[in-house]
């Protein structure tokens, strides 16, 4: 995945010329120390770049314009060390296209009780300087994140970490390309959507290529390439005997490798960051891509089945956000329930395509019949997912807006072995409980496809939704249906 340290967040401090040269020198000195500390913190995954103190409308406009055109800059952290009259910020804020975090902090942690005087008070004015800055952004109806706390506090650093990861995901979507091999699954509603509006709102494009275009690339794969990948399969997974060299289904493993190489070659040639396919449109392909989709997701590509481009794009964004964190992100589907009143659970899976990044242990590489699609038996990785806190996220097209819906869950170890279930799977308990969580998801129009994450929190996705300017709906530990229904009604009014 991406090395997030290659991305930059600019640390911009506001002041004004009123205070004189000595005070402004101190402001710059303190700002450099804070920016360097953030940059060196292991909690912050991106590069934090100090920018000179801005003291006039012209300087503010210039730094915002530079941020907009910088390919590395993914956002701005703004701090008012002193009082910075906010009318100076209007022009710059009007043109800013990158995400903004307002850091309400101050250089000193404690009040120096014995030595504090008016010179100290004159220099350290962020307690009210940041309020002036906050007002103008609220007056301008600008989305941003506000973090309150000392710059050395772990809690403050974690909130900044979360925001930078969301900003990295948002940055990755800009001008991203996603490919659909074939169309959506026929007659399905939720996988449809307005691709033009998505490009306007999100910055990424989605276009369809005929399966024949992909098949042509697949058929150009060499035996040497296939041999190398088949060996990688053998080294990385536990192959079932029939797939081993000399086994009766070894050729199916070679065909799966051929498909994976072809898809990845197509993706690299077209500079695509994710893809979809559908079992209803496989003309010219021997088997449905199973292990291909699983492994390509593990490399960072977005994926979703049945032509679900919104979920494929979300999987990519969440993989970028989770870069370097323990755990994984995967295309997912709520498949079936355990309604035992003593232990209500959701079994998540898909026909084949669950990313190995969420596997608990070494996956098994297997081949089994697939009752739909009308093609040869597909190869896939089979595994259980690790227990722990997780979430499911879904982007849905509400007609007049996009909604990002998140359900916090806790994954559990399977209660028993699943010897006859030949797919990757995960068991979870939805918060706040099965009845409320599932009902809330349905009331919010949530899709059956999601991105399942082990390493992101709802705060990451809330920050991401703010950056995108879309509705965010959370189903968590404190959700109750009465309040939840009211929130949905209020959103309808807000977005009309």
Short mmCIF file of C-alpha atoms in Angstrom, two decimals:
data_model
loop_
_atom_site.label_atom_id
_atom_site.label_comp_id
_atom_site.label_asym_id
_atom_site.label_seq_id
_atom_site.Cartn_x
_atom_site.Cartn_y
_atom_site.Cartn_z
CA UNK A 1 0.00 0.00 0.00
CA UNK A 2 0.88 3.66 0.00
CA UNK A 3 3.74 5.10 2.02
CA UNK A 4 1.77 7.85 3.74
CA UNK A 5 4.98 9.66 4.70
CA UNK A 6 5.22 10.75 1.07
CA UNK A 7 2.11 12.87 1.65
CA UNK A 8 2.23 16.27 3.33
CA UNK A 9 0.05 18.18 5.76
CA UNK A 10 0.96 21.86 6.05
CA UNK A 11 1.09 23.46 9.48
CA UNK A 12 -0.11 27.06 9.11
CA UNK A 13 -0.08 29.52 12.02
CA UNK A 14 -2.10 32.72 12.02
CA UNK A 15 -1.18 36.02 13.62
CA UNK A 16 -1.05 39.70 12.59
CA UNK A 17 1.53 42.47 12.25
CA UNK A 18 0.05 44.34 15.21
CA UNK A 19 2.20 42.45 17.72
CA UNK A 20 5.62 43.56 16.53
CA UNK A 21 8.77 41.77 15.43
CA UNK A 22 9.77 40.18 18.74
CA UNK A 23 6.39 38.60 19.36
CA UNK A 24 6.20 37.32 15.79
CA UNK A 25 9.63 35.75 16.13
CA UNK A 26 8.37 33.87 19.16
CA UNK A 27 5.25 32.81 17.25
CA UNK A 28 7.40 31.41 14.43
CA UNK A 29 9.73 29.67 16.86
CA UNK A 30 6.87 27.98 18.70
CA UNK A 31 5.17 26.99 15.45
CA UNK A 32 8.33 25.35 14.14
CA UNK A 33 8.69 23.35 17.34
CA UNK A 34 5.08 22.13 17.21
CA UNK A 35 5.26 21.25 13.49
CA UNK A 36 8.53 19.34 14.01
CA UNK A 37 7.07 17.50 16.99
CA UNK A 38 4.00 16.44 15.01
CA UNK A 39 6.17 15.35 12.11
CA UNK A 40 8.41 13.26 14.36
CA UNK A 41 5.54 11.65 16.26
CA UNK A 42 5.08 7.95 15.47
CA UNK A 43 1.33 8.55 15.78
CA UNK A 44 1.26 10.84 12.73
CA UNK A 45 1.66 8.82 9.49
CA UNK A 46 2.21 11.74 7.10
CA UNK A 47 4.88 14.44 6.79
CA UNK A 48 3.99 17.63 8.65
CA UNK A 49 5.49 20.67 6.93
CA UNK A 50 5.98 23.99 8.74
CA UNK A 51 4.83 27.06 6.83
CA UNK A 52 5.76 30.64 7.75
CA UNK A 53 3.31 32.57 9.92
CA UNK A 54 0.55 34.24 7.90
CA UNK A 55 -0.23 37.80 8.97
CA UNK A 56 -2.25 39.34 6.13
CA UNK A 57 -5.00 38.45 3.64
CA UNK A 58 -2.39 38.24 0.88
CA UNK A 59 -0.19 35.77 2.77
CA UNK A 60 -3.18 33.64 3.71
CA UNK A 61 -4.45 33.56 0.12
CA UNK A 62 -0.99 32.64 -1.16
CA UNK A 63 -0.52 29.64 1.15
CA UNK A 64 -4.03 28.33 0.43
CA UNK A 65 -3.49 28.65 -3.31
CA UNK A 66 -0.15 26.85 -3.01
CA UNK A 67 -1.81 24.04 -1.04
CA UNK A 68 -4.43 23.61 -3.74
CA UNK A 69 -1.87 23.08 -6.50
CA UNK A 70 0.58 20.97 -4.49
CA UNK A 71 0.45 17.30 -5.48
CA UNK A 72 1.83 16.23 -2.10
CA UNK A 73 -0.27 18.42 0.17
CA UNK A 74 -3.38 16.57 1.38
CA UNK A 75 -4.58 19.12 3.91
CA UNK A 76 -3.86 22.01 6.25
CA UNK A 77 -3.58 22.18 10.03
CA UNK A 78 -4.35 25.74 11.11
CA UNK A 79 -3.58 27.26 14.51
CA UNK A 80 -3.99 30.82 15.79
CA UNK A 81 -1.08 31.38 18.18
CA UNK A 82 -2.25 34.96 18.73
CA UNK A 83 -5.37 36.79 17.68
CA UNK A 84 -5.65 36.73 13.87
CA UNK A 85 -8.58 38.88 12.66
CA UNK A 86 -10.73 36.45 10.72
CA UNK A 87 -11.79 38.76 7.91
CA UNK A 88 -8.20 38.30 6.69
CA UNK A 89 -8.98 34.62 6.17
CA UNK A 90 -12.10 34.93 4.02
CA UNK A 91 -10.36 35.04 0.64
CA UNK A 92 -8.03 32.14 1.40
CA UNK A 93 -10.74 29.97 2.90
CA UNK A 94 -13.01 30.62 -0.10
CA UNK A 95 -10.48 29.08 -2.50
CA UNK A 96 -9.15 26.26 -0.30
CA UNK A 97 -9.91 22.87 -1.83
CA UNK A 98 -7.95 20.70 0.59
CA UNK A 99 -9.26 19.40 3.95
CA UNK A 100 -8.65 21.59 6.99
CA UNK A 101 -8.06 20.70 10.63
CA UNK A 102 -8.37 23.49 13.18
CA UNK A 103 -5.96 22.71 16.02
CA UNK A 104 -7.12 24.55 19.15
CA UNK A 105 -3.94 24.29 21.18
CA UNK A 106 -1.32 26.50 22.80
CA UNK A 107 2.44 26.28 23.08
CA UNK A 108 2.57 26.02 26.87
CA UNK A 109 0.69 23.22 28.56
CA UNK A 110 0.39 24.82 32.01
CA UNK A 111 -0.14 28.36 33.19
CA UNK A 112 3.19 29.63 34.62
CA UNK A 113 1.61 30.78 37.84
CA UNK A 114 4.65 32.53 39.32
CA UNK A 115 5.84 34.34 36.21
CA UNK A 116 2.76 35.01 34.09
CA UNK A 117 2.47 38.66 33.05
CA UNK A 118 0.82 40.67 30.26
CA UNK A 119 3.67 39.94 27.85
CA UNK A 120 2.92 36.25 28.25
CA UNK A 121 -0.80 36.90 27.83
CA UNK A 122 -0.13 39.00 24.72
CA UNK A 123 1.81 36.18 23.10
CA UNK A 124 -0.38 33.20 24.06
CA UNK A 125 -3.83 34.15 22.84
CA UNK A 126 -5.04 31.00 21.12
CA UNK A 127 -7.82 30.58 23.71
CA UNK A 128 -9.67 33.44 22.03
CA UNK A 129 -7.72 33.71 18.75
CA UNK A 130 -8.97 30.27 17.72
CA UNK A 131 -12.55 31.32 18.53
CA UNK A 132 -12.29 34.19 16.08
CA UNK A 133 -10.98 31.77 13.45
CA UNK A 134 -13.70 29.26 14.26
CA UNK A 135 -16.42 31.85 13.84
CA UNK A 136 -15.51 32.75 10.28
CA UNK A 137 -15.48 29.11 9.18
CA UNK A 138 -18.85 28.51 10.81
CA UNK A 139 -20.16 31.72 9.23
CA UNK A 140 -18.91 30.45 5.85
CA UNK A 141 -20.45 27.00 6.49
CA UNK A 142 -17.11 25.25 5.97
CA UNK A 143 -16.57 21.63 6.90
CA UNK A 144 -13.49 21.04 9.04
CA UNK A 145 -12.29 19.07 12.03
CA UNK A 146 -11.64 20.78 15.36
CA UNK A 147 -9.10 19.16 17.69
CA UNK A 148 -8.76 20.63 21.19
CA UNK A 149 -5.81 19.80 23.42
CA UNK A 150 -2.12 20.28 23.98
CA UNK A 151 0.12 19.41 21.05
CA UNK A 152 2.04 16.84 23.11
CA UNK A 153 -1.03 15.01 24.45
CA UNK A 154 -1.50 11.51 23.06
CA UNK A 155 -5.24 12.10 22.68
CA UNK A 156 -4.65 15.15 20.49
CA UNK A 157 -2.11 13.28 18.38
CA UNK A 158 -4.51 10.37 17.87
CA UNK A 159 -7.26 12.68 16.63
CA UNK A 160 -4.81 14.31 14.21
CA UNK A 161 -3.67 10.85 13.11
CA UNK A 162 -7.27 9.90 12.36
CA UNK A 163 -7.84 13.06 10.34
CA UNK A 164 -4.62 12.68 8.32
CA UNK A 165 -5.59 9.14 7.38
CA UNK A 166 -9.00 10.30 6.23
CA UNK A 167 -7.32 13.08 4.26
CA UNK A 168 -5.02 10.52 2.62
CA UNK A 169 -8.04 8.48 1.53
CA UNK A 170 -9.75 11.58 0.18
CA UNK A 171 -6.59 12.67 -1.64
CA UNK A 172 -6.31 9.22 -3.23
CA UNK A 173 -9.83 9.50 -4.66
CA UNK A 174 -9.05 12.68 -6.58
CA UNK A 175 -8.75 11.78 -10.28
CA UNK A 176 -8.75 8.07 -9.37
CA UNK A 177 -10.00 5.66 -12.01
CA UNK A 178 -12.16 2.60 -11.39
CA UNK A 179 -13.06 0.03 -14.03
CA UNK A 180 -16.18 -2.09 -14.30
CA UNK A 181 -15.79 -5.34 -16.23
CA UNK A 182 -19.33 -5.76 -17.49
CA UNK A 183 -22.40 -4.09 -16.02
CA UNK A 184 -24.18 -4.31 -12.70
CA UNK A 185 -25.98 -7.48 -11.69
CA UNK A 186 -29.35 -7.27 -13.43
CA UNK A 187 -32.37 -5.86 -11.55
CA UNK A 188 -30.36 -4.96 -8.43
CA UNK A 189 -31.14 -1.50 -7.06
CA UNK A 190 -28.48 -0.57 -4.51
CA UNK A 191 -25.47 -1.22 -6.75
CA UNK A 192 -26.75 1.35 -9.23
CA UNK A 193 -25.99 5.04 -8.80
CA UNK A 194 -25.16 8.30 -10.50
CA UNK A 195 -21.59 7.98 -11.75
CA UNK A 196 -21.57 11.55 -13.06
CA UNK A 197 -22.59 12.94 -9.68
CA UNK A 198 -20.02 10.69 -8.01
CA UNK A 199 -17.26 12.13 -10.17
CA UNK A 200 -18.40 15.66 -9.37
CA UNK A 201 -18.71 14.95 -5.65
CA UNK A 202 -15.88 12.50 -5.03
CA UNK A 203 -13.35 13.20 -7.78
CA UNK A 204 -13.03 9.66 -9.12
CA UNK A 205 -14.28 8.32 -12.46
CA UNK A 206 -15.98 5.00 -13.18
CA UNK A 207 -16.09 3.52 -16.67
CA UNK A 208 -17.07 0.16 -18.12
CA UNK A 209 -14.86 -2.02 -20.29
CA UNK A 210 -16.09 -5.09 -22.09
CA UNK A 211 -15.08 -8.40 -20.61
CA UNK A 212 -13.54 -9.15 -23.99
CA UNK A 213 -11.06 -6.31 -23.46
CA UNK A 214 -9.92 -8.02 -20.27
CA UNK A 215 -9.92 -11.52 -21.80
CA UNK A 216 -7.54 -10.31 -24.52
CA UNK A 217 -5.03 -9.24 -21.87
CA UNK A 218 -5.54 -12.45 -19.87
CA UNK A 219 -4.79 -14.52 -22.98
CA UNK A 220 -1.49 -12.70 -23.48
CA UNK A 221 -0.16 -14.04 -20.17
CA UNK A 222 2.94 -16.21 -20.57
CA UNK A 223 3.61 -19.64 -19.12
CA UNK A 224 6.61 -18.22 -17.28
CA UNK A 225 4.41 -15.64 -15.54
CA UNK A 226 1.89 -18.33 -14.62
CA UNK A 227 4.60 -20.67 -13.30
CA UNK A 228 5.96 -17.93 -11.03
CA UNK A 229 2.56 -17.03 -9.59
CA UNK A 230 1.55 -20.66 -9.07
CA UNK A 231 4.74 -21.12 -7.07
CA UNK A 232 3.84 -18.03 -5.04
CA UNK A 233 0.45 -19.59 -4.30
CA UNK A 234 2.17 -22.77 -3.11
CA UNK A 235 4.55 -20.80 -0.90
CA UNK A 236 1.88 -18.53 0.60
CA UNK A 237 -1.09 -20.83 1.17
CA UNK A 238 -2.03 -24.36 2.08
CA UNK A 239 -3.00 -25.89 -1.26
CA UNK A 240 -5.64 -28.58 -1.26
CA UNK A 241 -4.16 -31.75 -2.83
CA UNK A 242 -6.09 -31.56 -6.10
CA UNK A 243 -4.56 -28.13 -6.83
CA UNK A 244 -0.97 -29.22 -6.29
CA UNK A 245 1.33 -29.92 -9.18
CA UNK A 246 0.25 -33.26 -10.61
CA UNK A 247 -3.19 -32.94 -9.02
CA UNK A 248 -6.30 -33.41 -11.11
CA UNK A 249 -7.30 -29.73 -10.78
CA UNK A 250 -3.85 -28.15 -11.02
CA UNK A 251 -4.78 -26.60 -14.37
CA UNK A 252 -7.58 -24.72 -12.63
CA UNK A 253 -4.98 -23.16 -10.34
CA UNK A 254 -2.97 -22.15 -13.38
CA UNK A 255 -6.08 -20.64 -14.93
CA UNK A 256 -6.72 -18.65 -11.74
CA UNK A 257 -3.13 -17.37 -11.86
CA UNK A 258 -3.57 -16.44 -15.50
CA UNK A 259 -6.68 -14.43 -14.65
CA UNK A 260 -4.95 -12.64 -11.76
CA UNK A 261 -1.99 -11.67 -13.92
CA UNK A 262 -4.32 -10.45 -16.67
CA UNK A 263 -6.43 -8.31 -14.34
CA UNK A 264 -3.39 -6.77 -12.65
CA UNK A 265 -1.78 -6.06 -16.02
CA UNK A 266 -4.99 -4.39 -17.20
CA UNK A 267 -5.20 -2.34 -14.00
CA UNK A 268 -1.62 -1.13 -14.18
CA UNK A 269 -1.86 -0.26 -17.87
CA UNK A 270 -5.00 1.81 -17.28
CA UNK A 271 -3.83 3.31 -13.98
CA UNK A 272 -6.94 1.96 -12.26
CA UNK A 273 -7.23 1.82 -8.47
CA UNK A 274 -10.08 -0.66 -8.29
CA UNK A 275 -12.49 -2.81 -10.27
CA UNK A 276 -15.75 -4.66 -10.28
CA UNK A 277 -16.97 -7.77 -12.06
CA UNK A 278 -20.17 -9.76 -12.14
CA UNK A 279 -20.89 -13.45 -12.44
CA UNK A 280 -23.55 -12.59 -15.06
CA UNK A 281 -20.95 -11.31 -17.52
CA UNK A 282 -17.96 -13.66 -17.84
CA UNK A 283 -17.94 -14.17 -21.59
CA UNK A 284 -14.58 -15.61 -22.62
CA UNK A 285 -13.41 -16.25 -19.04
CA UNK A 286 -12.93 -19.80 -17.80
CA UNK A 287 -13.81 -19.12 -14.14
CA UNK A 288 -15.04 -16.25 -11.99
CA UNK A 289 -12.10 -14.36 -10.46
CA UNK A 290 -11.93 -15.51 -6.85
CA UNK A 291 -8.38 -15.67 -5.60
CA UNK A 292 -7.59 -12.88 -8.08
CA UNK A 293 -9.93 -10.43 -6.39
CA UNK A 294 -8.79 -11.52 -2.93
CA UNK A 295 -5.10 -11.03 -3.66
CA UNK A 296 -5.49 -7.80 -5.62
CA UNK A 297 -7.45 -6.31 -2.73
CA UNK A 298 -4.59 -7.34 -0.47
CA UNK A 299 -2.27 -5.33 -2.72
CA UNK A 300 -4.45 -2.26 -2.20
CA UNK A 301 -6.89 -2.33 -5.10
CA UNK A 302 -10.54 -1.64 -4.44
CA UNK A 303 -13.00 -4.37 -5.40
CA UNK A 304 -16.68 -5.21 -5.21
CA UNK A 305 -18.81 -7.82 -6.90
CA UNK A 306 -21.87 -7.46 -9.13
CA UNK A 307 -20.69 -4.16 -10.60
CA UNK A 308 -20.89 -2.33 -7.27
CA UNK A 309 -18.53 0.53 -8.10
CA UNK A 310 -19.41 2.62 -5.02
CA UNK A 311 -18.22 -0.14 -2.71
CA UNK A 312 -15.11 -0.82 -4.82
CA UNK A 313 -14.14 2.84 -4.49
CA UNK A 314 -14.82 2.79 -0.75
CA UNK A 315 -12.69 -0.34 -0.27
CA UNK A 316 -9.80 1.47 -1.98
CA UNK A 317 -10.20 4.59 0.15
CA UNK A 318 -10.36 2.58 3.36
CA UNK A 319 -7.28 0.59 2.41
CA UNK A 320 -5.40 3.85 1.92
CA UNK A 321 -6.63 5.16 5.27
CA UNK A 322 -5.54 1.96 6.99
CA UNK A 323 -2.06 1.84 5.42
CA UNK A 324 0.48 0.67 7.97
CA UNK A 325 -2.08 -0.25 10.61
CA UNK A 326 -2.53 -3.76 11.98
CA UNK A 327 -5.52 -5.51 10.44
CA UNK A 328 -7.17 -5.22 7.07
CA UNK A 329 -10.07 -3.94 5.00
CA UNK A 330 -12.19 -6.06 2.69
CA UNK A 331 -15.21 -6.18 0.47
CA UNK A 332 -17.95 -7.82 2.54
CA UNK A 333 -21.56 -8.89 2.50
CA UNK A 334 -23.99 -9.72 5.31
CA UNK A 335 -24.83 -13.26 4.30
CA UNK A 336 -26.81 -15.11 6.95
CA UNK A 337 -27.81 -14.88 10.63
CA UNK A 338 -27.56 -16.83 13.84
CA UNK A 339 -30.77 -15.82 15.67
CA UNK A 340 -30.09 -17.89 18.77
CA UNK A 341 -31.30 -15.55 21.59
CA UNK A 342 -28.24 -16.46 23.65
CA UNK A 343 -25.80 -15.46 20.92
CA UNK A 344 -27.15 -13.49 17.97
CA UNK A 345 -24.57 -13.19 15.18
CA UNK A 346 -24.12 -12.13 11.56
CA UNK A 347 -22.11 -14.35 9.22
CA UNK A 348 -20.35 -12.16 6.67
CA UNK A 349 -18.93 -13.64 3.49
CA UNK A 350 -19.30 -13.54 -0.29
CA UNK A 351 -19.27 -16.08 -3.03
CA UNK A 352 -15.46 -15.94 -3.18
CA UNK A 353 -13.98 -12.51 -2.83
CA UNK A 354 -12.98 -11.64 0.75
CA UNK A 355 -9.56 -10.00 1.14
CA UNK A 356 -6.87 -12.09 2.81
CA UNK A 357 -5.78 -9.01 4.81
CA UNK A 358 -8.42 -9.92 7.40
CA UNK A 359 -7.44 -13.60 7.65
CA UNK A 360 -6.74 -15.12 11.05
CA UNK A 361 -3.79 -17.32 10.14
CA UNK A 362 -2.62 -18.88 6.91
CA UNK A 363 -5.40 -19.19 4.30
CA UNK A 364 -6.22 -22.40 2.54
CA UNK A 365 -6.27 -22.33 -1.27
CA UNK A 366 -9.18 -24.44 -2.45
CA UNK A 367 -11.43 -25.14 -5.42
CA UNK A 368 -15.15 -25.89 -5.18
CA UNK A 369 -18.20 -25.73 -7.43
CA UNK A 370 -20.08 -22.44 -7.73
CA UNK A 371 -23.79 -22.77 -8.40
CA UNK A 372 -24.11 -19.52 -10.36
CA UNK A 373 -22.27 -18.01 -13.30
CA UNK A 374 -22.18 -21.11 -15.47
CA UNK A 375 -18.38 -21.35 -15.54
CA UNK A 376 -15.72 -23.77 -14.33
CA UNK A 377 -15.16 -24.24 -10.60
CA UNK A 378 -13.27 -21.20 -9.29
CA UNK A 379 -10.21 -21.16 -7.05
CA UNK A 380 -10.48 -19.17 -3.83
CA UNK A 381 -8.82 -18.59 -0.45
CA UNK A 382 -10.72 -19.97 2.55
CA UNK A 383 -10.16 -18.66 6.09
CA UNK A 384 -11.74 -17.32 9.25
CA UNK A 385 -11.30 -13.69 10.21
CA UNK A 386 -9.77 -12.58 13.50
CA UNK A 387 -11.96 -11.51 16.42
CA UNK A 388 -12.02 -7.93 17.68
CA UNK A 389 -13.59 -4.53 17.18
CA UNK A 390 -14.47 -3.74 13.58
CA UNK A 391 -16.99 -1.89 11.44
CA UNK A 392 -18.97 -2.16 8.22
CA UNK A 393 -19.28 0.88 5.95
CA UNK A 394 -21.43 1.51 2.91
CA UNK A 395 -21.83 4.40 0.46
CA UNK A 396 -25.34 4.62 -0.93
CA UNK A 397 -26.95 6.92 -3.48
CA UNK A 398 -30.06 8.49 -1.93
CA UNK A 399 -31.05 10.25 -5.12
CA UNK A 400 -30.45 13.78 -3.87
CA UNK A 401 -27.23 12.99 -1.97
CA UNK A 402 -24.75 10.30 -1.06
CA UNK A 403 -24.87 8.77 2.41
CA UNK A 404 -21.98 7.08 4.21
CA UNK A 405 -23.44 4.57 6.65
CA UNK A 406 -21.33 2.88 9.33
CA UNK A 407 -22.19 0.10 11.78
CA UNK A 408 -19.70 -0.60 14.54
CA UNK A 409 -19.42 -4.32 15.30
CA UNK A 410 -17.35 -6.78 17.30
CA UNK A 411 -16.07 -9.86 15.47
CA UNK A 412 -15.99 -13.19 17.28
CA UNK A 413 -14.29 -16.53 16.78
CA UNK A 414 -16.59 -19.02 15.00
CA UNK A 415 -18.53 -21.07 17.54
CA UNK A 416 -17.85 -24.28 15.64
CA UNK A 417 -15.90 -25.48 12.64
CA UNK A 418 -17.41 -24.79 9.22
CA UNK A 419 -16.09 -27.76 7.22
CA UNK A 420 -18.60 -27.48 4.39
CA UNK A 421 -18.50 -23.69 3.89
CA UNK A 422 -15.84 -23.18 1.19
CA UNK A 423 -15.45 -19.40 1.45
CA UNK A 424 -13.67 -16.85 3.61
CA UNK A 425 -15.93 -15.62 6.40
CA UNK A 426 -16.25 -13.53 9.53
CA UNK A 427 -18.73 -13.63 12.40
CA UNK A 428 -19.73 -10.44 14.18
CA UNK A 429 -22.18 -8.93 16.64
CA UNK A 430 -23.57 -5.62 15.41
CA UNK A 431 -23.81 -2.75 17.87
CA UNK A 432 -25.84 -1.89 19.83
CA UNK A 433 -27.48 -5.31 19.41
CA UNK A 434 -28.72 -7.51 16.59
CA UNK A 435 -32.30 -6.24 16.50
CA UNK A 436 -31.50 -2.53 16.69
CA UNK A 437 -28.36 -2.64 14.56
CA UNK A 438 -29.94 -4.53 11.65
CA UNK A 439 -33.17 -2.53 11.82
CA UNK A 440 -31.25 0.75 11.79
CA UNK A 441 -29.18 -0.39 8.81
CA UNK A 442 -32.34 -1.24 6.86
CA UNK A 443 -34.08 2.01 7.86
CA UNK A 444 -31.06 3.96 6.62
CA UNK A 445 -31.14 2.16 3.26
CA UNK A 446 -27.81 0.46 3.81
CA UNK A 447 -26.51 -1.79 1.05
CA UNK A 448 -25.91 -5.51 1.39
CA UNK A 449 -22.35 -4.86 0.22
CA UNK A 450 -19.93 -3.11 2.57
CA UNK A 451 -16.29 -2.53 3.32
CA UNK A 452 -15.40 -4.40 6.50
CA UNK A 453 -12.56 -2.85 8.48
CA UNK A 454 -10.47 -4.17 11.35
CA UNK A 455 -8.23 -1.11 11.67
CA UNK A 456 -10.39 1.96 11.11
CA UNK A 457 -12.88 3.62 13.44
CA UNK A 458 -16.10 5.49 12.82
CA UNK A 459 -14.15 8.70 13.47
CA UNK A 460 -11.97 8.04 10.41
CA UNK A 461 -15.07 7.71 8.28
CA UNK A 462 -16.85 10.65 9.86
CA UNK A 463 -13.83 12.83 9.04
CA UNK A 464 -13.85 11.38 5.52
CA UNK A 465 -17.54 12.18 5.04
CA UNK A 466 -16.92 15.76 6.22
CA UNK A 467 -14.19 16.13 3.61
CA UNK A 468 -16.50 14.77 0.92
CA UNK A 469 -19.37 16.95 2.06
CA UNK A 470 -21.76 14.01 2.31
CA UNK A 471 -24.14 12.72 4.96
CA UNK A 472 -22.68 10.49 7.68
CA UNK A 473 -24.88 8.08 9.63
CA UNK A 474 -23.55 6.01 12.52
CA UNK A 475 -25.00 2.90 14.15
CA UNK A 476 -23.06 2.32 17.35
CA UNK A 477 -23.24 1.34 20.99
CA UNK A 478 -25.58 4.18 21.90
CA UNK A 479 -28.01 3.91 18.98
CA UNK A 480 -31.72 3.68 19.74
CA UNK A 481 -34.28 3.47 16.99
CA UNK A 482 -36.45 6.36 18.18
CA UNK A 483 -33.56 8.81 18.03
CA UNK A 484 -32.13 7.18 14.91
CA UNK A 485 -35.37 7.62 12.97
CA UNK A 486 -35.46 11.28 14.00
CA UNK A 487 -31.88 11.76 12.79
CA UNK A 488 -32.82 10.32 9.40
CA UNK A 489 -35.84 12.65 9.22
CA UNK A 490 -33.69 15.66 10.13
CA UNK A 491 -31.22 14.69 7.39
CA UNK A 492 -34.02 14.61 4.85
CA UNK A 493 -34.94 18.18 5.78
CA UNK A 494 -31.30 19.32 5.82
CA UNK A 495 -30.57 17.95 2.37
CA UNK A 496 -33.73 19.33 0.79
#
